[in-house]
Coordinates of C-alpha atoms in Angstrom, one line a residue:
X1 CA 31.2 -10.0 -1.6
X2 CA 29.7 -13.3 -2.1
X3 CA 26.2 -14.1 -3.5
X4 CA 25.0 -15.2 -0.7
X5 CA 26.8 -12.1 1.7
X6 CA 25.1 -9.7 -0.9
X7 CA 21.4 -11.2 -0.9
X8 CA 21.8 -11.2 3.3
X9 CA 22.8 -7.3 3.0
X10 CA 19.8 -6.6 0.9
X11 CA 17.8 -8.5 3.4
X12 CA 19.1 -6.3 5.8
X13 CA 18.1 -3.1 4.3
X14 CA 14.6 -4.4 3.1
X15 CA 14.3 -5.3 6.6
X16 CA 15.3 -1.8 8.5
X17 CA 12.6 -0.2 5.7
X18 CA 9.6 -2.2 6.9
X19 CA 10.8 -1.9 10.9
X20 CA 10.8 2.2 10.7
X21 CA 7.3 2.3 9.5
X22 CA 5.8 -0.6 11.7
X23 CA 2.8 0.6 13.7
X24 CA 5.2 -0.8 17.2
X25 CA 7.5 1.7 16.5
X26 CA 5.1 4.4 14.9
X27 CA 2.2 4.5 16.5
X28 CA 2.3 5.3 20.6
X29 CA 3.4 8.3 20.4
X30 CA 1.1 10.1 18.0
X31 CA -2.2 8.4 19.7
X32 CA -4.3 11.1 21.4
X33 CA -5.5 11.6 24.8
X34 CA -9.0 9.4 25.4
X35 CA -11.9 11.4 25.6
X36 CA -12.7 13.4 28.6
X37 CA -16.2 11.9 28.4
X38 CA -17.5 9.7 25.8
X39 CA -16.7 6.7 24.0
X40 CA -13.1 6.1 22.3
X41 CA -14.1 4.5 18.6
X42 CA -11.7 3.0 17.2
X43 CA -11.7 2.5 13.3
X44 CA -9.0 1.0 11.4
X45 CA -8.7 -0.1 7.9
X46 CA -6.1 -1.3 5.5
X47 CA -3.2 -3.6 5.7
X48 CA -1.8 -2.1 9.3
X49 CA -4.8 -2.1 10.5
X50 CA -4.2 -5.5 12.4
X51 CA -1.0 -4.1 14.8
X52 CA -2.0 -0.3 14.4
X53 CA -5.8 -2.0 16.3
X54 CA -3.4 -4.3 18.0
X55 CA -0.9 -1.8 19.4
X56 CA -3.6 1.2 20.2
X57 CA -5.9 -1.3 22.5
X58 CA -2.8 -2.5 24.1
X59 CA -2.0 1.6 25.0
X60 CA -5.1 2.6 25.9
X61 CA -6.4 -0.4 28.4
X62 CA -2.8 -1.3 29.4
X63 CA -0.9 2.1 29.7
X64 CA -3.8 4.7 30.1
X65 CA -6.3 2.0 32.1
X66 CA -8.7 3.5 29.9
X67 CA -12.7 2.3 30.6
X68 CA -12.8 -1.0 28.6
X69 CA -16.5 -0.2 28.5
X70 CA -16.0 3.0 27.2
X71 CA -13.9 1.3 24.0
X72 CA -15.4 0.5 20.7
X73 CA -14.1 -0.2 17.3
X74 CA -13.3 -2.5 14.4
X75 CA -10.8 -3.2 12.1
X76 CA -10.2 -4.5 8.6
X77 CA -7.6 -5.6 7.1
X78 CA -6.5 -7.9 4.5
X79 CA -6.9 -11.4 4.7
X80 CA -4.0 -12.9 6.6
X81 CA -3.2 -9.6 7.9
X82 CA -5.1 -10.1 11.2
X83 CA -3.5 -9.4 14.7
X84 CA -5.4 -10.5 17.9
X85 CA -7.1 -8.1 20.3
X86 CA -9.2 -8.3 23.3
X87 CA -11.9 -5.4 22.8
X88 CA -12.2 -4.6 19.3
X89 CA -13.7 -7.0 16.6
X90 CA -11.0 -7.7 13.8
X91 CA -12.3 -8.9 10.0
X92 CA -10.2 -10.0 7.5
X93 CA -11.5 -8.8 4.1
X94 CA -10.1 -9.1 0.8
X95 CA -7.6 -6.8 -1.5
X96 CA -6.5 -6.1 -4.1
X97 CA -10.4 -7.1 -5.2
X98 CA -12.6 -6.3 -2.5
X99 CA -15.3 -9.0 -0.8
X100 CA -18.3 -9.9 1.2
X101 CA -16.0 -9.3 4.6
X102 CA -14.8 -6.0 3.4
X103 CA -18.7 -5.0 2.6
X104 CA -19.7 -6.0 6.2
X105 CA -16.5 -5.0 8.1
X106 CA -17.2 -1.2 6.2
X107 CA -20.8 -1.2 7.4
X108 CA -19.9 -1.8 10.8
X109 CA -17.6 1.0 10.3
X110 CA -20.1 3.0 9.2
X111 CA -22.5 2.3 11.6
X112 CA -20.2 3.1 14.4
X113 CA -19.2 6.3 13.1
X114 CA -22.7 7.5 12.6
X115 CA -23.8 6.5 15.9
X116 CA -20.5 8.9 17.5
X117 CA -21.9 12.1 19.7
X118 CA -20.1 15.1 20.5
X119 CA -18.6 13.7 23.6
X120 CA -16.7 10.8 21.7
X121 CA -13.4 10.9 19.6
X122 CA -13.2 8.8 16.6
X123 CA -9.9 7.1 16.3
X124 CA -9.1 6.1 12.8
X125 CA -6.2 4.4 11.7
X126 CA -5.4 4.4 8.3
X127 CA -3.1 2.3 6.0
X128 CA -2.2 1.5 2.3
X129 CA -5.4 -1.1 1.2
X130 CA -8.2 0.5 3.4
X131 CA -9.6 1.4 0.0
X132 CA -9.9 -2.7 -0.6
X133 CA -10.6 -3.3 2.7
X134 CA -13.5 -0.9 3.4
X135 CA -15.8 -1.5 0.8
X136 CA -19.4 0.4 0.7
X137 CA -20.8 1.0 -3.0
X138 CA -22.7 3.8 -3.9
X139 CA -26.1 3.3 -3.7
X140 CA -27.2 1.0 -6.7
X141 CA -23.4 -0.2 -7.3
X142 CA -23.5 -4.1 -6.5
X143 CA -20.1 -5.7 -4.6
X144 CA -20.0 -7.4 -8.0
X145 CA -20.1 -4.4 -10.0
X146 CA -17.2 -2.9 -8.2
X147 CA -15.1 -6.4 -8.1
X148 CA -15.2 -6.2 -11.6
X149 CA -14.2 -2.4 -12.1
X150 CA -11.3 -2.8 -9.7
X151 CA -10.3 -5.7 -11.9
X152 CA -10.2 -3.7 -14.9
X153 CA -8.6 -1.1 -13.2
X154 CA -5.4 -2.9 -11.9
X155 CA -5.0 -4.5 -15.3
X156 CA -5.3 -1.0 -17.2
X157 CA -1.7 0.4 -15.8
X158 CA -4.1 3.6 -13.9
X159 CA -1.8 4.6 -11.4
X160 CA -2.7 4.7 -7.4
X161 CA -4.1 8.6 -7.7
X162 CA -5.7 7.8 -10.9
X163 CA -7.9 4.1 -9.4
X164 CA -8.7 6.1 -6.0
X165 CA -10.2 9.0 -8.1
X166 CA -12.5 6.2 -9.5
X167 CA -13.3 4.7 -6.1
X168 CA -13.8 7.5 -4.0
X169 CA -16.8 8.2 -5.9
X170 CA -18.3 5.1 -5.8
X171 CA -18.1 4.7 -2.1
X172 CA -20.6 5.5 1.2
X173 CA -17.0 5.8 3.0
X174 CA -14.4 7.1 0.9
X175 CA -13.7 10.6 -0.2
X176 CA -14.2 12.2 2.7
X177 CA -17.5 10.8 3.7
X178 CA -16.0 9.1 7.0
X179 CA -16.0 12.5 8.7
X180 CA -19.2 13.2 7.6
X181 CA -20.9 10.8 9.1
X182 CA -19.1 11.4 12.3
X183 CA -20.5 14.4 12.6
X184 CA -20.3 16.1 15.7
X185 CA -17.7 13.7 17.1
X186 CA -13.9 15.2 17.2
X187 CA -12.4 13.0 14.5
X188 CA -8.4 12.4 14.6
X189 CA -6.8 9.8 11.9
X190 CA -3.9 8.6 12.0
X191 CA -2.1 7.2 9.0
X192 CA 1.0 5.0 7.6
X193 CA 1.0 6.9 3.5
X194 CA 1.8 4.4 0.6
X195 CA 1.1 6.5 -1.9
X196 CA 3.9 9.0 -3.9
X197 CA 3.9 12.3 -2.3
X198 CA 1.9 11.1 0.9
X199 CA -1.2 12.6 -0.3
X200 CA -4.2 12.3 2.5
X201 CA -6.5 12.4 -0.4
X202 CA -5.0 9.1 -1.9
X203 CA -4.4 7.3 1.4
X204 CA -7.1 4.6 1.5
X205 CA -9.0 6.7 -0.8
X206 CA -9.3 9.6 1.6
X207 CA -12.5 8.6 3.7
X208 CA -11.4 11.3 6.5
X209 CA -10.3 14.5 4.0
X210 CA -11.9 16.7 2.0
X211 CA -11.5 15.4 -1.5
X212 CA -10.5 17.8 -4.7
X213 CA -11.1 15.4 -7.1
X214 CA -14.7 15.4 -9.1
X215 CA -17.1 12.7 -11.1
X216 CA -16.1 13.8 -14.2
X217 CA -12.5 13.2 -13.2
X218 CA -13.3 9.9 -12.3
X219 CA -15.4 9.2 -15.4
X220 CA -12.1 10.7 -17.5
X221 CA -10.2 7.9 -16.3
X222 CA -12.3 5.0 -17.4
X223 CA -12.1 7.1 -20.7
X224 CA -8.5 7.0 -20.6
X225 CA -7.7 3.4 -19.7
X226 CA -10.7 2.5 -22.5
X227 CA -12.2 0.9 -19.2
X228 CA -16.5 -0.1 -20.5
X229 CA -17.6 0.2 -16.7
X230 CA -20.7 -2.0 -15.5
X231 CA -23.9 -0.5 -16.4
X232 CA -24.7 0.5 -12.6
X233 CA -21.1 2.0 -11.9
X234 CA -21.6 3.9 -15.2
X235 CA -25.5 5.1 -14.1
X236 CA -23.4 6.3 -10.6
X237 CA -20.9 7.8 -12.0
X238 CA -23.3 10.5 -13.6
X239 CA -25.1 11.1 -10.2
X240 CA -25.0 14.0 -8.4
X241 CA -25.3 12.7 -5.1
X242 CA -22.1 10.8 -5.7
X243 CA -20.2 13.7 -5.6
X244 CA -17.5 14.0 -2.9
X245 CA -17.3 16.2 0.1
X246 CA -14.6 19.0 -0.8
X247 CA -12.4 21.8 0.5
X248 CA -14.1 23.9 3.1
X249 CA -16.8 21.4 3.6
X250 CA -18.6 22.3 7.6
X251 CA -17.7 18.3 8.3
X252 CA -14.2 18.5 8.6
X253 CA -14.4 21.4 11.3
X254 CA -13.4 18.7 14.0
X255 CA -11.1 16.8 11.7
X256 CA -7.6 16.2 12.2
X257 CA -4.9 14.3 10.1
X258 CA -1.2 13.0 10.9
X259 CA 0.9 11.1 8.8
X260 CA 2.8 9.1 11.5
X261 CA 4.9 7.1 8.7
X262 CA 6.2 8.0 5.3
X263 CA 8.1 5.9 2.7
X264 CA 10.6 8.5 3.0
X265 CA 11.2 7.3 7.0
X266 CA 11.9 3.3 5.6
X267 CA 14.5 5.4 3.5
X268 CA 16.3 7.3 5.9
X269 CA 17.0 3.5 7.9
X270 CA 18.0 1.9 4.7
X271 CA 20.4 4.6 3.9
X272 CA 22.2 4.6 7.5
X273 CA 22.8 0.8 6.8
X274 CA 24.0 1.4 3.6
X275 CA 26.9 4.3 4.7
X276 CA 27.7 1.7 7.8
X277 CA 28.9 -0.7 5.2
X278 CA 30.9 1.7 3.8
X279 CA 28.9 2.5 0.5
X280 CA 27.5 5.3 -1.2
X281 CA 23.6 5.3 -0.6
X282 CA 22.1 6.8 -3.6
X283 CA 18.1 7.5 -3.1
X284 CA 16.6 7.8 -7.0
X285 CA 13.1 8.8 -5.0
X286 CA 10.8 7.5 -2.6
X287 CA 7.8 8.4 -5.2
X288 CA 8.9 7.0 -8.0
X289 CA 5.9 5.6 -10.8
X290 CA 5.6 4.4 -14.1
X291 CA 6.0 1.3 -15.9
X292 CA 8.2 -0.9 -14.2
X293 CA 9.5 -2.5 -16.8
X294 CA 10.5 1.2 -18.4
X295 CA 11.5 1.9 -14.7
X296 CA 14.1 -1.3 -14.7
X297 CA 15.6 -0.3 -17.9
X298 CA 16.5 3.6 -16.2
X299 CA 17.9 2.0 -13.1
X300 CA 20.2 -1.0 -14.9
X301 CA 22.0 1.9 -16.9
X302 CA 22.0 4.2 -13.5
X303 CA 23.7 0.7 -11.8
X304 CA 26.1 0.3 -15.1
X305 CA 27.4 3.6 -15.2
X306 CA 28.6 3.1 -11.3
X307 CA 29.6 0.2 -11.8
X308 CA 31.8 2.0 -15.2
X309 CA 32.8 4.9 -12.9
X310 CA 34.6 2.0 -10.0
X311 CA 31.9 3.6 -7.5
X312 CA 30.3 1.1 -4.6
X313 CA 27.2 2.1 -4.0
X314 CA 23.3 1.2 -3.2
X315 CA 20.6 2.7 -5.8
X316 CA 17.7 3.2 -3.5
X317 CA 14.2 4.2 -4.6
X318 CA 10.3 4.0 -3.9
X319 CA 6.9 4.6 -4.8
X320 CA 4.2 2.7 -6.7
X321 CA 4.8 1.4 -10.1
X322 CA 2.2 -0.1 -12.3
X323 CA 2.5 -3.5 -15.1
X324 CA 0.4 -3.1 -18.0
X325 CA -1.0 -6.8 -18.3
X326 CA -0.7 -8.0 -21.4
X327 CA -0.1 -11.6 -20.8
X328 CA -1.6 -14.2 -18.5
X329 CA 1.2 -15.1 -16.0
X330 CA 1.4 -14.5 -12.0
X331 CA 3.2 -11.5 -10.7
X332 CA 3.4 -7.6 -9.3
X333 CA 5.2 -4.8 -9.9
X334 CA 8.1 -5.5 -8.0
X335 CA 8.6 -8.9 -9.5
X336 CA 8.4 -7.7 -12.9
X337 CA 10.9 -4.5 -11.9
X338 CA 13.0 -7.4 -11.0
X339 CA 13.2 -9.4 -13.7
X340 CA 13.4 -6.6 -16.2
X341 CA 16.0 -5.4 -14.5
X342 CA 18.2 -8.5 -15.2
X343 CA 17.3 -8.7 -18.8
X344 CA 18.7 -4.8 -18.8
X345 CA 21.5 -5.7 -17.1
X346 CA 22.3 -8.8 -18.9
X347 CA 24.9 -10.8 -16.2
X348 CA 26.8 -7.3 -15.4
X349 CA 29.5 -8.5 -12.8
X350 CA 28.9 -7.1 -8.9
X351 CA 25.2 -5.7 -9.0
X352 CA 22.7 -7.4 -6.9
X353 CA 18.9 -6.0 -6.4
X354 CA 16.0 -6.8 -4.2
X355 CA 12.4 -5.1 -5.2
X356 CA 9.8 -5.7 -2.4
X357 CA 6.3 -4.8 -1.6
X358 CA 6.9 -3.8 2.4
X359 CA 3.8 -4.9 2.9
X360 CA 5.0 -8.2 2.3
X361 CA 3.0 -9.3 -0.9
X362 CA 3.1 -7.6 -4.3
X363 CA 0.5 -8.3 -6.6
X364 CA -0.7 -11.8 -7.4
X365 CA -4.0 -13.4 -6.5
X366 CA -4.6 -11.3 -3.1
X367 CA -3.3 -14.4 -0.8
X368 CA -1.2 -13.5 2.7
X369 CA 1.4 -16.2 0.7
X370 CA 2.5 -14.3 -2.2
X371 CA 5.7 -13.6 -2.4
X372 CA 6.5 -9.8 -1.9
X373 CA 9.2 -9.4 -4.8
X374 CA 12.2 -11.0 -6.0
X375 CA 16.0 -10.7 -6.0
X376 CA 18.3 -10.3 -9.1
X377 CA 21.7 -11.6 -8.8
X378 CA 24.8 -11.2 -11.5
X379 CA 24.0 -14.9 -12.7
X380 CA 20.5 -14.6 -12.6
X381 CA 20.0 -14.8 -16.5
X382 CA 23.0 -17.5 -16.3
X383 CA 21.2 -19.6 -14.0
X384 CA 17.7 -19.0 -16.5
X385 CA 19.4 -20.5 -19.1
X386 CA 20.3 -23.6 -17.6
X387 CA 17.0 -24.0 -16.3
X388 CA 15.8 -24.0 -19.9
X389 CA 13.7 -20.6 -19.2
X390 CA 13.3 -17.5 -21.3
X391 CA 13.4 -14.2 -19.6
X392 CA 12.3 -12.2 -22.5
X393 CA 9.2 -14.4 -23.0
X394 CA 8.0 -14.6 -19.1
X395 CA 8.5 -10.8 -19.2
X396 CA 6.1 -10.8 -22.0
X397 CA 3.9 -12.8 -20.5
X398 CA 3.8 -10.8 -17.0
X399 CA 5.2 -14.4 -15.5
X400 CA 8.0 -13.1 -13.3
X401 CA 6.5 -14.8 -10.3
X402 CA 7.1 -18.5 -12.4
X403 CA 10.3 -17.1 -13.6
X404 CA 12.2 -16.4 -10.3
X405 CA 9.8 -19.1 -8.4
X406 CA 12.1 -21.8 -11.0
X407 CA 15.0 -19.7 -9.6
X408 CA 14.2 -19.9 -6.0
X409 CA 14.7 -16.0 -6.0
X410 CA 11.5 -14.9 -4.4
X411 CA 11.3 -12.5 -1.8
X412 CA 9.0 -14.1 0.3
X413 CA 9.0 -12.8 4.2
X414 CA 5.0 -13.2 4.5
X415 CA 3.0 -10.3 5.9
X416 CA 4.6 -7.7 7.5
X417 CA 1.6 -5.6 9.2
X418 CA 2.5 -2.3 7.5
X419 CA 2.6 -0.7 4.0
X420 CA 4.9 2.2 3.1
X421 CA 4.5 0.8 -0.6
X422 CA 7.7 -0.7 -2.4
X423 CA 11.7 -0.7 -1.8
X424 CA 14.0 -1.5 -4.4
X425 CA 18.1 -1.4 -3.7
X426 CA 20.2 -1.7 -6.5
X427 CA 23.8 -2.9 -4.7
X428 CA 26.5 -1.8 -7.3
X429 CA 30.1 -3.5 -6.0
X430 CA 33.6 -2.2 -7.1

């Protein structure tokens, strides 16, 4: 297969994954009934939040002939990540660092929740970057405060459970407090997990479940990742009142949850394309963290022992890995599971990869333009060294976004309107 046949057929799969878990196909049928009664509130959050808003107004007026004046909501997602709706008020807000939009998109969220009666159903929708998106800080906790913590945090290598543990307990929303302020109305969420193991807890930080996590958790991690917190998050974090609602809690009586798309679904699409080409579809996990440079390394000698044994096949795999920045370049994880991957597999003839954020943006500065990840091709490092660049020292420099940029190997399909977190396919040729 030629480069340019192999790159389309990752394309392909990429593609498939992000189409199963887009709130179009998704969505209508797990929305509930309207309300016998009351108002419908409608409160989405997170990098779907655009189409899920988009797609549920569209059911409700359209296919139901539901009340208009009987609708109410908001979403938020992240900037660029918009969709247009009639009804509902959409913000864009920023991620992976929170902003003023976020801080006034959650408060209308809050303030519509609180304001629900018995006779109204609470809608939320609920996607990977609502815990960005729908920023409230503790009482005493300044928007800068937390900017600066989530900075630290995303630089630290925490992992997803680990910086959501942190946030839920600085929050008016997350961690379960959603549902409490909903109180009495029947609360039903609906969500798209991009987390590993499609914990409710984790999913946009959890503001509609009962959360098992404590403060002291929360402050163990700073510990951990030698994090020196702002003054005020560290005053918070030792505050009673910031403790989350948990298990058993009288406020999620009238709360249900449905995970209406899983990285695992984006998996099961990519591997019927893959057997329809005639290959051997190989899923490592759809869960998968760590390093991902230490995570590139594992799959290159996974893809070189195929390749030894004459087998054709596509090492699939998911989940959330983490960089550790030490350097000062531009990048995410899937960029940098990219290019350590080529350096691991060092021009090995017939293996071809693509690592993308489904979301459509992995890492960098929190613009809708960054690219989503990167592809690795058998003259990748080849190609490097005629260009006069140095893979080993953009790796150290957490640059793989100017490495493969100088390439023109960036993954770059723009935003998608979901999140089922990252796909990597390792295409191994005999």
């Amino acid at each position: 297969m030629t480069d340019a046949a192999a790159r389309a057929f990752l394309d392909k799969l990429f593609t498939a994954a992000v189409a199963a878990a887009h709130p179009e196909t998704c969505l209508p049928p797990a929305l509930p009934p309207p309300p016998a009664q009351g108002r419908l509130i409608l409160l989405a959050a997170g990098k779907a939040a655009g189409s899920m808003l988009e797609v549920a107004e569209r059911h409700y007026l359209d296919t139901l002939g539901f009340d208009p004046a009987r609708l109410a909501g908001i979403g938020v997602a992240r900037h660029g990540y918009g969709r247009p709706t009639r009804r509902l008020e959409m913000v864009e807000a920023g991620h992976p660092v929170p902003d003023a939009a976020g801080l006034a998109g959650a408060q209308k969220s809050i303030d519509l929740a609180a304001s629900a009666t018995a006779d109204d159903l609470v809608l939320v929708l609920l996607s990977g970057g609502a815990s960005a998106n729908w920023i409230a800080p503790a009482m005493g906790v300044e928007l800068d405060d937390k900017r600066a913590l989530t900075r630290a945090l995303l630089r630290s290598g925490a992992n997803i459970t680990e910086i959501n543990t942190v946030r839920k307990h600085l929050s008016r929303i997350k961690g379960g407090r959603l549902a409490v302020l909903a109180q009495p109305a029947r609360v039903v969420t609906l969500a798209i997990s991009d987390v590993p193991g499609d914990d409710p807890a984790v999913i946009g930080s959890g503001p509609t479940v009962p959360d098992p996590s404590s403060l002291a958790e929360a402050r163990d991690v700073l510990a951990r990742y030698r994090i020196d917190p702002p003054p005020s998050v560290a005053v918070a974090l030792r505050d009673s009142a910031n403790e989350s609602p948990k298990p058993g809690d009288a406020a999620f009586a009238n709360a249900e949850y449905h995970l209406i798309a899983r990285p695992a679904d984006s998996f099961v699409a990519a591997e019927q394309l893959v057997r329809e080409a005639g290959l051997e579809p190989i899923l490592i996990g759809d869960n998968l963290e760590g390093e991902a440079r230490e995570v590139a390394a594992e799959q290159a000698a996974l893809a070189r022992a195929l390749k030894a044994d004459g087998r054709s096949a596509v090492l699939l795999s998911g989940g959330e890995l983490t960089v550790t920045m030490r350097g000062q370049g531009r990048g995410g994880p899937n960029q940098e599971f990219a290019l350590a991957l080529a350096v691991a597999l060092d021009g090995a003839l017939g293996i071809h990869a693509v690592a993308g954020d489904t979301d459509g943006t992995d890492g960098g500065g929190g613009d809708a333009s960054d690219p989503a990840g990167a592809y690795v091709t058998p003259d990748t490092l080849a190609r490097a060294a005629a260009a006069g660049l140095d893979p080993a020292a953009f790796l150290a420099n957490n640059d793989s976004t100017g490495f493969f940029e100088a390439l023109g190997d960036l993954l770059t399909p723009g935003p998608t309107c979901t999140n089922v977190n990252d796909f990597r396919a390792v295409f191994v040729e005999n």
